[in-house]
Amino acid sequence: MVPTLAPGDWLLVDPLAYRDRGPAVGDIVVAPDPREPARLLVKRVGGAAADGSLELRGDSPDASTDSRTFGPLPASAVTGRAWARYWPLRRVGLLR
């Protein structure tokens, strides 16, 4: 899979996206890195468990640090849904 995001992309994030529902598989979400909570991660939801935890995955598995490294995160850790890229101009658009 070709990565959706590249270093230097600037994103619009909706912090209220999950007010009424939880993240869905395929959503691109923002969550604190469990190893360094001041650092935010942008990852795709790869799976959701019945216990409310999420498997977060990078689009480039060989170059990504994700739930395969740090384990699942509680859905409550997600701080928003990334929905658009606004910089660089040549890459402006909605995220899928």
mmCIF file of N, CA and C in Angstrom:
data_model
loop_
_atom_site.group_PDB
_atom_site.id
_atom_site.type_symbol
_atom_site.label_atom_id
_atom_site.label_comp_id
_atom_site.label_asym_id
_atom_site.label_seq_id
_atom_site.Cartn_x
_atom_site.Cartn_y
_atom_site.Cartn_z
ATOM 1 N N MET A 1 0.852 -1.177 0.000
ATOM 2 C CA MET A 1 0.000 0.000 0.000
ATOM 3 C C MET A 1 0.895 1.237 0.000
ATOM 4 N N VAL A 2 0.571 2.191 -0.824
ATOM 5 C CA VAL A 2 1.304 3.449 -0.863
ATOM 6 C C VAL A 2 0.889 4.281 0.355
ATOM 7 N N PRO A 3 1.842 4.809 1.105
ATOM 8 C CA PRO A 3 1.479 5.619 2.273
ATOM 9 C C PRO A 3 0.626 6.831 1.883
ATOM 10 N N THR A 4 -0.405 7.094 2.659
ATOM 11 C CA THR A 4 -1.282 8.241 2.442
ATOM 12 C C THR A 4 -0.582 9.538 2.817
ATOM 13 N N LEU A 5 0.239 9.491 3.846
ATOM 14 C CA LEU A 5 0.891 10.693 4.358
ATOM 15 C C LEU A 5 2.393 10.637 4.110
ATOM 16 N N ALA A 6 2.970 11.813 3.980
ATOM 17 C CA ALA A 6 4.412 11.939 3.792
ATOM 18 C C ALA A 6 4.964 12.893 4.841
ATOM 19 N N PRO A 7 6.247 12.766 5.169
ATOM 20 C CA PRO A 7 6.836 13.735 6.101
ATOM 21 C C PRO A 7 6.621 15.153 5.583
ATOM 22 N N GLY A 8 6.223 16.045 6.480
ATOM 23 C CA GLY A 8 5.985 17.441 6.100
ATOM 24 C C GLY A 8 4.548 17.755 5.755
ATOM 25 N N ASP A 9 3.674 16.736 5.652
ATOM 26 C CA ASP A 9 2.250 17.002 5.409
ATOM 27 C C ASP A 9 1.649 17.687 6.631
ATOM 28 N N TRP A 10 0.838 18.699 6.374
ATOM 29 C CA TRP A 10 0.100 19.381 7.441
ATOM 30 C C TRP A 10 -1.359 18.959 7.310
ATOM 31 N N LEU A 11 -1.969 18.603 8.438
ATOM 32 C CA LEU A 11 -3.297 18.000 8.430
ATOM 33 C C LEU A 11 -4.319 18.821 9.190
ATOM 34 N N LEU A 12 -5.569 18.675 8.758
ATOM 35 C CA LEU A 12 -6.700 19.174 9.534
ATOM 36 C C LEU A 12 -7.244 17.991 10.314
ATOM 37 N N VAL A 13 -7.462 18.191 11.613
ATOM 38 C CA VAL A 13 -7.911 17.120 12.493
ATOM 39 C C VAL A 13 -9.198 17.571 13.174
ATOM 40 N N ASP A 14 -10.185 16.692 13.165
ATOM 41 C CA ASP A 14 -11.459 16.969 13.826
ATOM 42 C C ASP A 14 -11.423 16.363 15.228
ATOM 43 N N PRO A 15 -11.313 17.190 16.271
ATOM 44 C CA PRO A 15 -11.253 16.651 17.634
ATOM 45 C C PRO A 15 -12.602 16.147 18.148
ATOM 46 N N LEU A 16 -13.682 16.474 17.444
ATOM 47 C CA LEU A 16 -15.019 16.037 17.881
ATOM 48 C C LEU A 16 -15.559 14.860 17.070
ATOM 49 N N ALA A 17 -14.749 14.307 16.195
ATOM 50 C CA ALA A 17 -15.209 13.252 15.289
ATOM 51 C C ALA A 17 -15.770 12.036 16.016
ATOM 52 N N TYR A 18 -15.255 11.749 17.185
ATOM 53 C CA TYR A 18 -15.665 10.537 17.891
ATOM 54 C C TYR A 18 -16.486 10.832 19.138
ATOM 55 N N ARG A 19 -17.125 11.971 19.127
ATOM 56 C CA ARG A 19 -17.987 12.342 20.254
ATOM 57 C C ARG A 19 -19.171 11.384 20.360
ATOM 58 N N ASP A 20 -19.741 10.985 19.204
ATOM 59 C CA ASP A 20 -20.944 10.149 19.206
ATOM 60 C C ASP A 20 -20.701 8.705 18.777
ATOM 61 N N ARG A 21 -19.512 8.422 18.260
ATOM 62 C CA ARG A 21 -19.197 7.062 17.816
ATOM 63 C C ARG A 21 -17.708 6.839 17.958
ATOM 64 N N GLY A 22 -17.303 5.587 17.952
ATOM 65 C CA GLY A 22 -15.884 5.270 18.057
ATOM 66 C C GLY A 22 -15.208 5.253 16.697
ATOM 67 N N PRO A 23 -13.895 5.220 16.687
ATOM 68 C CA PRO A 23 -13.159 5.141 15.426
ATOM 69 C C PRO A 23 -13.487 3.850 14.677
ATOM 70 N N ALA A 24 -13.529 3.947 13.366
ATOM 71 C CA ALA A 24 -13.817 2.789 12.517
ATOM 72 C C ALA A 24 -12.537 2.318 11.842
ATOM 73 N N VAL A 25 -12.500 1.049 11.512
ATOM 74 C CA VAL A 25 -11.363 0.503 10.774
ATOM 75 C C VAL A 25 -11.203 1.305 9.480
ATOM 76 N N GLY A 26 -9.976 1.738 9.236
ATOM 77 C CA GLY A 26 -9.677 2.544 8.056
ATOM 78 C C GLY A 26 -9.548 4.030 8.339
ATOM 79 N N ASP A 27 -10.094 4.511 9.459
ATOM 80 C CA ASP A 27 -9.963 5.927 9.818
ATOM 81 C C ASP A 27 -8.508 6.264 10.103
ATOM 82 N N ILE A 28 -8.115 7.483 9.760
ATOM 83 C CA ILE A 28 -6.786 7.987 10.124
ATOM 84 C C ILE A 28 -6.975 8.834 11.375
ATOM 85 N N VAL A 29 -6.330 8.401 12.455
ATOM 86 C CA VAL A 29 -6.561 9.018 13.764
ATOM 87 C C VAL A 29 -5.276 9.596 14.340
ATOM 88 N N VAL A 30 -5.461 10.470 15.326
ATOM 89 C CA VAL A 30 -4.356 11.057 16.074
ATOM 90 C C VAL A 30 -4.472 10.554 17.507
ATOM 91 N N ALA A 31 -3.342 10.084 18.043
ATOM 92 C CA ALA A 31 -3.315 9.589 19.426
ATOM 93 C C ALA A 31 -1.917 9.803 19.988
ATOM 94 N N PRO A 32 -1.804 9.953 21.303
ATOM 95 C CA PRO A 32 -0.473 10.086 21.897
ATOM 96 C C PRO A 32 0.307 8.776 21.778
ATOM 97 N N ASP A 33 1.585 8.902 21.574
ATOM 98 C CA ASP A 33 2.474 7.744 21.528
ATOM 99 C C ASP A 33 2.543 7.170 22.943
ATOM 100 N N PRO A 34 2.192 5.905 23.156
ATOM 101 C CA PRO A 34 2.210 5.354 24.516
ATOM 102 C C PRO A 34 3.611 5.307 25.131
ATOM 103 N N ARG A 35 4.638 5.373 24.298
ATOM 104 C CA ARG A 35 6.013 5.357 24.801
ATOM 105 C C ARG A 35 6.503 6.746 25.170
ATOM 106 N N GLU A 36 5.912 7.767 24.552
ATOM 107 C CA GLU A 36 6.287 9.165 24.779
ATOM 108 C C GLU A 36 5.025 10.011 24.602
ATOM 109 N N PRO A 37 4.167 10.108 25.622
ATOM 110 C CA PRO A 37 2.839 10.710 25.484
ATOM 111 C C PRO A 37 2.794 12.146 24.959
ATOM 112 N N ALA A 38 3.863 12.900 25.065
ATOM 113 C CA ALA A 38 3.860 14.265 24.530
ATOM 114 C C ALA A 38 3.950 14.268 23.003
ATOM 115 N N ARG A 39 4.316 13.135 22.426
ATOM 116 C CA ARG A 39 4.443 12.991 20.967
ATOM 117 C C ARG A 39 3.153 12.412 20.404
ATOM 118 N N LEU A 40 2.608 13.057 19.360
ATOM 119 C CA LEU A 40 1.380 12.566 18.741
ATOM 120 C C LEU A 40 1.694 11.684 17.547
ATOM 121 N N LEU A 41 0.924 10.616 17.407
ATOM 122 C CA LEU A 41 1.039 9.713 16.276
ATOM 123 C C LEU A 41 -0.165 9.902 15.358
ATOM 124 N N VAL A 42 0.048 9.746 14.075
ATOM 125 C CA VAL A 42 -1.033 9.735 13.095
ATOM 126 C C VAL A 42 -0.981 8.364 12.433
ATOM 127 N N LYS A 43 -1.999 7.558 12.675
ATOM 128 C CA LYS A 43 -2.025 6.173 12.202
ATOM 129 C C LYS A 43 -3.426 5.814 11.718
ATOM 130 N N ARG A 44 -3.494 4.747 10.946
ATOM 131 C CA ARG A 44 -4.770 4.235 10.464
ATOM 132 C C ARG A 44 -5.262 3.151 11.430
ATOM 133 N N VAL A 45 -6.556 3.127 11.698
ATOM 134 C CA VAL A 45 -7.131 2.079 12.542
ATOM 135 C C VAL A 45 -7.148 0.794 11.725
ATOM 136 N N GLY A 46 -6.396 -0.194 12.207
ATOM 137 C CA GLY A 46 -6.301 -1.472 11.503
ATOM 138 C C GLY A 46 -7.255 -2.512 12.043
ATOM 139 N N GLY A 47 -7.739 -2.301 13.245
ATOM 140 C CA GLY A 47 -8.670 -3.244 13.855
ATOM 141 C C GLY A 47 -9.194 -2.680 15.155
ATOM 142 N N ALA A 48 -10.398 -3.111 15.498
ATOM 143 C CA ALA A 48 -11.023 -2.686 16.749
ATOM 144 C C ALA A 48 -11.430 -3.941 17.504
ATOM 145 N N ALA A 49 -11.116 -3.989 18.780
ATOM 146 C CA ALA A 49 -11.444 -5.155 19.613
ATOM 147 C C ALA A 49 -12.676 -4.889 20.443
ATOM 148 N N ALA A 50 -13.317 -5.954 20.855
ATOM 149 C CA ALA A 50 -14.540 -5.865 21.651
ATOM 150 C C ALA A 50 -14.301 -5.171 22.989
ATOM 151 N N ASP A 51 -13.066 -5.182 23.467
ATOM 152 C CA ASP A 51 -12.759 -4.553 24.757
ATOM 153 C C ASP A 51 -12.528 -3.051 24.639
ATOM 154 N N GLY A 52 -12.732 -2.477 23.438
ATOM 155 C CA GLY A 52 -12.583 -1.043 23.248
ATOM 156 C C GLY A 52 -11.174 -0.611 22.876
ATOM 157 N N SER A 53 -10.316 -1.574 22.567
ATOM 158 C CA SER A 53 -8.960 -1.201 22.163
ATOM 159 C C SER A 53 -8.839 -1.196 20.643
ATOM 160 N N LEU A 54 -7.852 -0.436 20.149
ATOM 161 C CA LEU A 54 -7.638 -0.286 18.712
ATOM 162 C C LEU A 54 -6.237 -0.731 18.340
ATOM 163 N N GLU A 55 -6.138 -1.386 17.206
ATOM 164 C CA GLU A 55 -4.841 -1.683 16.597
ATOM 165 C C GLU A 55 -4.576 -0.561 15.612
ATOM 166 N N LEU A 56 -3.509 0.188 15.835
ATOM 167 C CA LEU A 56 -3.140 1.276 14.938
ATOM 168 C C LEU A 56 -2.018 0.803 14.038
ATOM 169 N N ARG A 57 -2.143 1.099 12.748
ATOM 170 C CA ARG A 57 -1.171 0.645 11.754
ATOM 171 C C ARG A 57 -0.703 1.795 10.889
ATOM 172 N N GLY A 58 0.549 1.723 10.496
ATOM 173 C CA GLY A 58 1.076 2.646 9.509
ATOM 174 C C GLY A 58 0.830 2.079 8.121
ATOM 175 N N ASP A 59 0.698 2.939 7.117
ATOM 176 C CA ASP A 59 0.456 2.478 5.751
ATOM 177 C C ASP A 59 1.686 1.815 5.134
ATOM 178 N N SER A 60 2.847 2.027 5.718
ATOM 179 C CA SER A 60 4.082 1.423 5.227
ATOM 180 C C SER A 60 4.639 0.532 6.336
ATOM 181 N N PRO A 61 4.219 -0.722 6.394
ATOM 182 C CA PRO A 61 4.553 -1.582 7.539
ATOM 183 C C PRO A 61 6.037 -1.714 7.834
ATOM 184 N N ASP A 62 6.868 -1.718 6.807
ATOM 185 C CA ASP A 62 8.300 -1.896 7.037
ATOM 186 C C ASP A 62 8.961 -0.661 7.633
ATOM 187 N N ALA A 63 8.322 0.496 7.501
ATOM 188 C CA ALA A 63 8.923 1.745 7.968
ATOM 189 C C ALA A 63 8.093 2.420 9.062
ATOM 190 N N SER A 64 7.154 1.698 9.653
ATOM 191 C CA SER A 64 6.240 2.313 10.607
ATOM 192 C C SER A 64 6.364 1.675 11.985
ATOM 193 N N THR A 65 6.313 2.509 13.000
ATOM 194 C CA THR A 65 6.211 2.033 14.374
ATOM 195 C C THR A 65 4.754 2.191 14.766
ATOM 196 N N ASP A 66 4.106 1.078 15.049
ATOM 197 C CA ASP A 66 2.668 1.112 15.303
ATOM 198 C C ASP A 66 2.319 0.069 16.361
ATOM 199 N N SER A 67 1.076 -0.387 16.391
ATOM 200 C CA SER A 67 0.638 -1.325 17.431
ATOM 201 C C SER A 67 1.400 -2.642 17.424
ATOM 202 N N ARG A 68 2.047 -2.970 16.321
ATOM 203 C CA ARG A 68 2.885 -4.171 16.317
ATOM 204 C C ARG A 68 4.079 -3.996 17.247
ATOM 205 N N THR A 69 4.442 -2.746 17.521
ATOM 206 C CA THR A 69 5.550 -2.440 18.427
ATOM 207 C C THR A 69 5.067 -2.146 19.842
ATOM 208 N N PHE A 70 4.044 -1.279 19.961
ATOM 209 C CA PHE A 70 3.636 -0.827 21.290
ATOM 210 C C PHE A 70 2.312 -1.394 21.767
ATOM 211 N N GLY A 71 1.676 -2.248 20.997
ATOM 212 C CA GLY A 71 0.432 -2.887 21.414
ATOM 213 C C GLY A 71 -0.793 -2.036 21.130
ATOM 214 N N PRO A 72 -1.974 -2.574 21.417
ATOM 215 C CA PRO A 72 -3.211 -1.831 21.165
ATOM 216 C C PRO A 72 -3.352 -0.648 22.118
ATOM 217 N N LEU A 73 -4.133 0.332 21.673
ATOM 218 C CA LEU A 73 -4.431 1.507 22.498
ATOM 219 C C LEU A 73 -5.920 1.532 22.806
ATOM 220 N N PRO A 74 -6.314 2.069 23.953
ATOM 221 C CA PRO A 74 -7.746 2.236 24.202
ATOM 222 C C PRO A 74 -8.320 3.264 23.230
ATOM 223 N N ALA A 75 -9.528 3.040 22.759
ATOM 224 C CA ALA A 75 -10.169 3.985 21.840
ATOM 225 C C ALA A 75 -10.260 5.369 22.469
ATOM 226 N N SER A 76 -10.336 5.429 23.782
ATOM 227 C CA SER A 76 -10.427 6.723 24.468
ATOM 228 C C SER A 76 -9.145 7.547 24.330
ATOM 229 N N ALA A 77 -8.044 6.930 23.923
ATOM 230 C CA ALA A 77 -6.785 7.664 23.739
ATOM 231 C C ALA A 77 -6.781 8.496 22.467
ATOM 232 N N VAL A 78 -7.664 8.169 21.524
ATOM 233 C CA VAL A 78 -7.706 8.900 20.254
ATOM 234 C C VAL A 78 -8.188 10.327 20.506
ATOM 235 N N THR A 79 -7.436 11.299 19.985
ATOM 236 C CA THR A 79 -7.782 12.707 20.206
ATOM 237 C C THR A 79 -8.447 13.360 19.006
ATOM 238 N N GLY A 80 -8.549 12.656 17.886
ATOM 239 C CA GLY A 80 -9.226 13.222 16.727
ATOM 240 C C GLY A 80 -9.027 12.395 15.478
ATOM 241 N N ARG A 81 -9.741 12.798 14.421
ATOM 242 C CA ARG A 81 -9.658 12.125 13.120
ATOM 243 C C ARG A 81 -9.064 13.090 12.106
ATOM 244 N N ALA A 82 -7.970 12.682 11.480
ATOM 245 C CA ALA A 82 -7.370 13.490 10.413
ATOM 246 C C ALA A 82 -8.243 13.318 9.166
ATOM 247 N N TRP A 83 -8.658 14.445 8.574
ATOM 248 C CA TRP A 83 -9.591 14.330 7.445
ATOM 249 C C TRP A 83 -9.112 15.046 6.184
ATOM 250 N N ALA A 84 -8.124 15.920 6.290
ATOM 251 C CA ALA A 84 -7.647 16.622 5.089
ATOM 252 C C ALA A 84 -6.192 17.040 5.270
ATOM 253 N N ARG A 85 -5.513 17.164 4.128
ATOM 254 C CA ARG A 85 -4.149 17.682 4.094
ATOM 255 C C ARG A 85 -4.222 19.068 3.469
ATOM 256 N N TYR A 86 -3.573 20.067 4.113
ATOM 257 C CA TYR A 86 -3.611 21.415 3.550
ATOM 258 C C TYR A 86 -2.231 21.948 3.170
ATOM 259 N N TRP A 87 -1.189 21.164 3.395
ATOM 260 C CA TRP A 87 0.156 21.561 2.970
ATOM 261 C C TRP A 87 0.991 20.314 2.816
ATOM 262 N N PRO A 88 1.802 20.236 1.807
ATOM 263 C CA PRO A 88 2.120 21.208 0.766
ATOM 264 C C PRO A 88 0.996 21.328 -0.264
ATOM 265 N N LEU A 89 0.967 22.476 -0.922
ATOM 266 C CA LEU A 89 -0.135 22.786 -1.830
ATOM 267 C C LEU A 89 -0.344 21.719 -2.900
ATOM 268 N N ARG A 90 0.719 21.130 -3.396
ATOM 269 C CA ARG A 90 0.572 20.129 -4.462
ATOM 270 C C ARG A 90 -0.098 18.846 -3.968
ATOM 271 N N ARG A 91 -0.218 18.698 -2.643
ATOM 272 C CA ARG A 91 -0.839 17.492 -2.082
ATOM 273 C C ARG A 91 -2.141 17.792 -1.323
ATOM 274 N N VAL A 92 -2.692 18.974 -1.475
ATOM 275 C CA VAL A 92 -3.926 19.343 -0.774
ATOM 276 C C VAL A 92 -5.055 18.388 -1.163
ATOM 277 N N GLY A 93 -5.837 17.973 -0.170
ATOM 278 C CA GLY A 93 -6.989 17.124 -0.473
ATOM 279 C C GLY A 93 -7.483 16.369 0.748
ATOM 280 N N LEU A 94 -8.593 15.679 0.540
ATOM 281 C CA LEU A 94 -9.191 14.873 1.590
ATOM 282 C C LEU A 94 -8.387 13.595 1.765
ATOM 283 N N LEU A 95 -8.374 13.059 2.991
ATOM 284 C CA LEU A 95 -7.669 11.825 3.283
ATOM 285 C C LEU A 95 -8.642 10.657 3.232
ATOM 286 N N ARG A 96 -8.141 9.557 2.763
ATOM 287 C CA ARG A 96 -8.959 8.325 2.707
ATOM 288 C C ARG A 96 -8.209 7.180 3.279
#
